[in-house]
Amino acid sequence: MAKPILLLGATDELELLARKTNFEVVKIVEVDPSKKSNIAPVIMETPTVLRQETIKHLLMGFDSPERKEKLYKFYRFLGFEFVSAIIGTSDSDLENSEGLIMQHSAFVSTNCKLGRCIKLNVGCTIMHDASIGDFCTIAPRATLLGRVTLENNVFVGANSTILPDIKVGNNSIVGAGAVVTKNVPANMIARGVPARFYINKPQKK
């Protein structure tokens, strides 16, 4: 029997993931007022309405780490739980990965640890002994080689490669097509081949 959930954001991608993972989308929580949906009834994103909601399971698939973190904290405060949608392949135990989105052709190798609300896009590869922090996003066809560590709120761009034993700090971005050959400090952008570092934003207080 399909599990009833709320869809956080009305996108075709999330609808497809819900169908493939045997979820029943009962309502949509609309976070972008410019978008409408024919998938299911839409409810407003207000604490009063959400507290009255009987279904307390959400599926969320946004790319922005900062947006994911903000929405996670808000909905957890209201008592919601985040479900995972996994249609890729894994040699690691992902059963307890909260809010994980893993699209088709994504692969996670052995002994990997994943945090909360991670998104693994189409065709990305996570090799053995990787550690991925909360709210990270791995874009399509990106590759993390052995023993890579991503701290929290990291975005890894499409077709990029992070070499073995590299650590990417909190709130950093790896640009599309970059090849990362050394550790990336927090709050930086790594781009180019080999990647050079540029300031992303000031540290959070």
Tab-separated table of C-alpha atoms in Angstrom:
chain	number	residue	atom	x	y	z
A	1	MET	CA	0.000	0.000	0.000
A	2	ALA	CA	1.342	3.434	-0.949
A	3	LYS	CA	2.390	5.699	1.911
A	4	PRO	CA	0.595	9.072	1.957
A	5	ILE	CA	2.916	12.084	1.932
A	6	LEU	CA	3.008	15.800	1.309
A	7	LEU	CA	5.135	17.039	-1.574
A	8	LEU	CA	7.303	20.005	-0.590
A	9	GLY	CA	7.408	21.956	-3.859
A	10	ALA	CA	5.399	21.128	-6.973
A	11	THR	CA	7.840	19.759	-9.535
A	12	ASP	CA	7.570	17.014	-12.142
A	13	GLU	CA	10.804	15.542	-10.771
A	14	LEU	CA	9.354	15.060	-7.287
A	15	GLU	CA	6.115	13.645	-8.628
A	16	LEU	CA	8.048	11.058	-10.650
A	17	LEU	CA	10.218	10.134	-7.663
A	18	ALA	CA	7.134	9.732	-5.487
A	19	ARG	CA	5.524	7.388	-7.988
A	20	LYS	CA	8.633	5.254	-8.405
A	21	THR	CA	9.091	4.880	-4.652
A	22	ASN	CA	5.459	4.022	-3.975
A	23	PHE	CA	4.396	7.215	-2.235
A	24	GLU	CA	0.924	8.679	-2.635
A	25	VAL	CA	1.071	12.461	-2.977
A	26	VAL	CA	-1.979	13.640	-1.043
A	27	LYS	CA	-1.264	17.370	-0.982
A	28	ILE	CA	1.383	19.796	-2.173
A	29	VAL	CA	2.940	22.423	0.056
A	30	GLU	CA	3.587	25.270	-2.357
A	31	VAL	CA	6.805	27.119	-1.550
A	32	ASP	CA	6.926	29.068	-4.814
A	33	PRO	CA	3.721	31.083	-5.305
A	34	SER	CA	4.467	31.551	-9.026
A	35	LYS	CA	4.002	27.818	-9.663
A	36	LYS	CA	0.773	25.857	-9.715
A	37	SER	CA	0.154	22.129	-9.918
A	38	ASN	CA	-2.427	19.678	-11.183
A	39	ILE	CA	-0.884	16.788	-9.239
A	40	ALA	CA	-2.798	17.255	-5.981
A	41	PRO	CA	-4.499	19.953	-3.891
A	42	VAL	CA	-2.179	22.774	-2.831
A	43	ILE	CA	-1.986	24.036	0.745
A	44	MET	CA	-0.432	27.299	1.845
A	45	GLU	CA	2.924	27.328	3.588
A	46	THR	CA	1.790	28.874	6.859
A	47	PRO	CA	2.336	27.502	10.388
A	48	THR	CA	-1.379	27.697	11.232
A	49	VAL	CA	-2.447	25.569	8.271
A	50	LEU	CA	0.433	23.143	8.570
A	51	ARG	CA	-0.167	22.467	12.265
A	52	GLN	CA	-3.679	21.305	11.349
A	53	GLU	CA	-2.388	18.878	8.719
A	54	THR	CA	-2.973	15.214	9.617
A	55	ILE	CA	-0.271	13.845	7.296
A	56	LYS	CA	3.180	14.560	8.732
A	57	HIS	CA	5.537	13.043	6.138
A	58	LEU	CA	7.241	15.189	3.498
A	59	LEU	CA	9.271	14.586	0.341
A	60	MET	CA	11.615	17.463	-0.597
A	61	GLY	CA	14.031	17.634	-3.518
A	62	PHE	CA	15.443	21.145	-3.834
A	63	ASP	CA	19.034	21.710	-4.975
A	64	SER	CA	20.015	24.731	-2.856
A	65	PRO	CA	21.684	23.567	0.397
A	66	GLU	CA	20.711	26.780	2.189
A	67	ARG	CA	17.085	26.444	1.138
A	68	LYS	CA	16.968	22.811	2.191
A	69	GLU	CA	18.391	23.609	5.612
A	70	LYS	CA	15.906	26.432	6.190
A	71	LEU	CA	12.899	24.359	5.125
A	72	TYR	CA	14.076	21.334	7.115
A	73	LYS	CA	14.318	23.319	10.338
A	74	PHE	CA	10.927	24.940	9.765
A	75	TYR	CA	9.047	21.728	9.057
A	76	ARG	CA	10.773	19.712	11.762
A	77	PHE	CA	9.743	22.426	14.227
A	78	LEU	CA	6.149	21.847	13.108
A	79	GLY	CA	6.488	18.110	13.703
A	80	PHE	CA	6.963	16.823	10.149
A	81	GLU	CA	9.238	13.940	9.129
A	82	PHE	CA	11.215	13.802	5.887
A	83	VAL	CA	10.986	10.638	3.816
A	84	SER	CA	13.569	9.394	1.306
A	85	ALA	CA	13.129	8.563	-2.368
A	86	ILE	CA	15.860	6.192	-3.567
A	87	ILE	CA	15.887	4.864	-7.123
A	88	GLY	CA	19.656	4.694	-7.664
A	89	THR	CA	22.038	1.896	-6.629
A	90	SER	CA	23.915	1.643	-3.345
A	91	ASP	CA	26.360	-0.761	-1.726
A	92	SER	CA	26.014	1.163	1.557
A	93	ASP	CA	23.168	1.002	4.052
A	94	LEU	CA	20.969	4.017	3.346
A	95	GLU	CA	17.932	2.884	5.312
A	96	ASN	CA	18.340	5.569	7.979
A	97	SER	CA	19.254	8.430	5.652
A	98	GLU	CA	16.625	11.061	6.421
A	99	GLY	CA	15.224	12.962	3.454
A	100	LEU	CA	17.603	11.416	0.909
A	101	ILE	CA	16.815	12.001	-2.777
A	102	MET	CA	18.714	9.541	-4.988
A	103	GLN	CA	17.849	9.674	-8.668
A	104	HIS	CA	18.269	7.005	-11.321
A	105	SER	CA	21.789	5.940	-12.332
A	106	ALA	CA	23.245	7.484	-9.162
A	107	PHE	CA	25.626	5.112	-7.358
A	108	VAL	CA	26.916	4.981	-3.774
A	109	SER	CA	29.742	2.542	-3.076
A	110	THR	CA	30.636	0.733	0.159
A	111	ASN	CA	31.032	2.162	3.666
A	112	CYS	CA	29.630	5.614	2.871
A	113	LYS	CA	27.932	7.836	5.449
A	114	LEU	CA	25.215	10.285	4.393
A	115	GLY	CA	23.665	13.090	6.430
A	116	ARG	CA	20.222	14.669	6.295
A	117	CYS	CA	18.399	15.843	3.158
A	118	ILE	CA	21.115	14.992	0.655
A	119	LYS	CA	20.291	15.061	-3.044
A	120	LEU	CA	22.172	12.735	-5.412
A	121	ASN	CA	21.306	13.699	-8.977
A	122	VAL	CA	21.214	11.564	-12.114
A	123	GLY	CA	24.410	9.652	-12.870
A	124	CYS	CA	26.521	10.910	-9.974
A	125	THR	CA	29.005	8.502	-8.396
A	126	ILE	CA	30.051	8.345	-4.733
A	127	MET	CA	32.979	5.996	-4.214
A	128	HIS	CA	33.929	4.044	-1.077
A	129	ASP	CA	34.288	5.487	2.436
A	130	ALA	CA	32.813	8.873	1.541
A	131	SER	CA	31.267	11.047	4.237
A	132	ILE	CA	28.626	13.546	3.139
A	133	GLY	CA	27.231	16.106	5.566
A	134	ASP	CA	23.757	17.552	5.929
A	135	PHE	CA	21.921	19.365	3.100
A	136	CYS	CA	24.534	18.648	0.426
A	137	THR	CA	23.660	18.377	-3.268
A	138	ILE	CA	25.625	16.372	-5.848
A	139	ALA	CA	24.766	17.484	-9.382
A	140	PRO	CA	24.406	15.161	-12.404
A	141	ARG	CA	27.423	13.030	-13.368
A	142	ALA	CA	29.668	14.398	-10.615
A	143	THR	CA	32.181	11.929	-9.154
A	144	LEU	CA	33.505	11.716	-5.607
A	145	LEU	CA	36.424	9.300	-5.437
A	146	GLY	CA	37.470	7.272	-2.383
A	147	ARG	CA	37.366	8.713	1.151
A	148	VAL	CA	36.073	12.134	0.117
A	149	THR	CA	34.505	14.209	2.890
A	150	LEU	CA	31.885	16.878	2.302
A	151	GLU	CA	30.953	18.964	5.310
A	152	ASN	CA	27.491	20.576	5.585
A	153	ASN	CA	25.728	22.655	2.918
A	154	VAL	CA	28.108	21.757	0.076
A	155	PHE	CA	27.063	21.923	-3.581
A	156	VAL	CA	29.030	19.815	-6.075
A	157	GLY	CA	28.491	20.879	-9.695
A	158	ALA	CA	27.749	18.735	-12.723
A	159	ASN	CA	30.537	16.675	-14.321
A	160	SER	CA	33.008	17.645	-11.597
A	161	THR	CA	35.517	15.270	-9.982
A	162	ILE	CA	36.827	15.305	-6.423
A	163	LEU	CA	39.990	13.247	-6.000
A	164	PRO	CA	40.542	10.746	-3.145
A	165	ASP	CA	41.021	11.912	0.461
A	166	ILE	CA	39.832	15.462	-0.283
A	167	LYS	CA	37.786	17.426	2.258
A	168	VAL	CA	35.351	20.156	1.155
A	169	GLY	CA	34.434	22.610	3.918
A	170	ASN	CA	31.058	23.905	5.036
A	171	ASN	CA	29.048	26.099	2.636
A	172	SER	CA	31.455	25.590	-0.268
A	173	ILE	CA	30.677	25.112	-3.950
A	174	VAL	CA	32.488	22.918	-6.461
A	175	GLY	CA	31.906	24.353	-9.913
A	176	ALA	CA	30.684	22.375	-12.896
A	177	GLY	CA	33.474	20.441	-14.593
A	178	ALA	CA	36.017	21.243	-11.871
A	179	VAL	CA	38.720	18.780	-10.830
A	180	VAL	CA	39.460	19.204	-7.122
A	181	THR	CA	42.971	18.079	-6.195
A	182	LYS	CA	43.348	19.570	-2.694
A	183	ASN	CA	41.213	20.365	0.337
A	184	VAL	CA	38.646	23.138	-0.114
A	185	PRO	CA	38.297	25.498	2.878
A	186	ALA	CA	34.849	26.496	4.147
A	187	ASN	CA	32.909	29.211	2.319
A	188	MET	CA	34.825	28.897	-0.948
A	189	ILE	CA	34.104	28.249	-4.620
A	190	ALA	CA	36.387	25.713	-6.324
A	191	ARG	CA	36.440	25.911	-10.101
A	192	GLY	CA	38.700	25.011	-12.985
A	193	VAL	CA	41.124	22.189	-13.823
A	194	PRO	CA	42.812	21.851	-11.441
A	195	ALA	CA	40.426	23.794	-9.240
A	196	ARG	CA	41.379	27.155	-7.818
A	197	PHE	CA	39.602	28.716	-4.859
A	198	TYR	CA	37.531	31.890	-4.675
A	199	ILE	CA	35.635	33.347	-1.730
A	200	ASN	CA	32.001	32.267	-1.737
A	201	LYS	CA	30.539	34.222	1.177
A	202	PRO	CA	31.409	35.232	4.737
A	203	GLN	CA	31.217	32.627	7.468
A	204	LYS	CA	27.916	32.258	9.272
A	205	LYS	CA	27.869	33.713	12.775
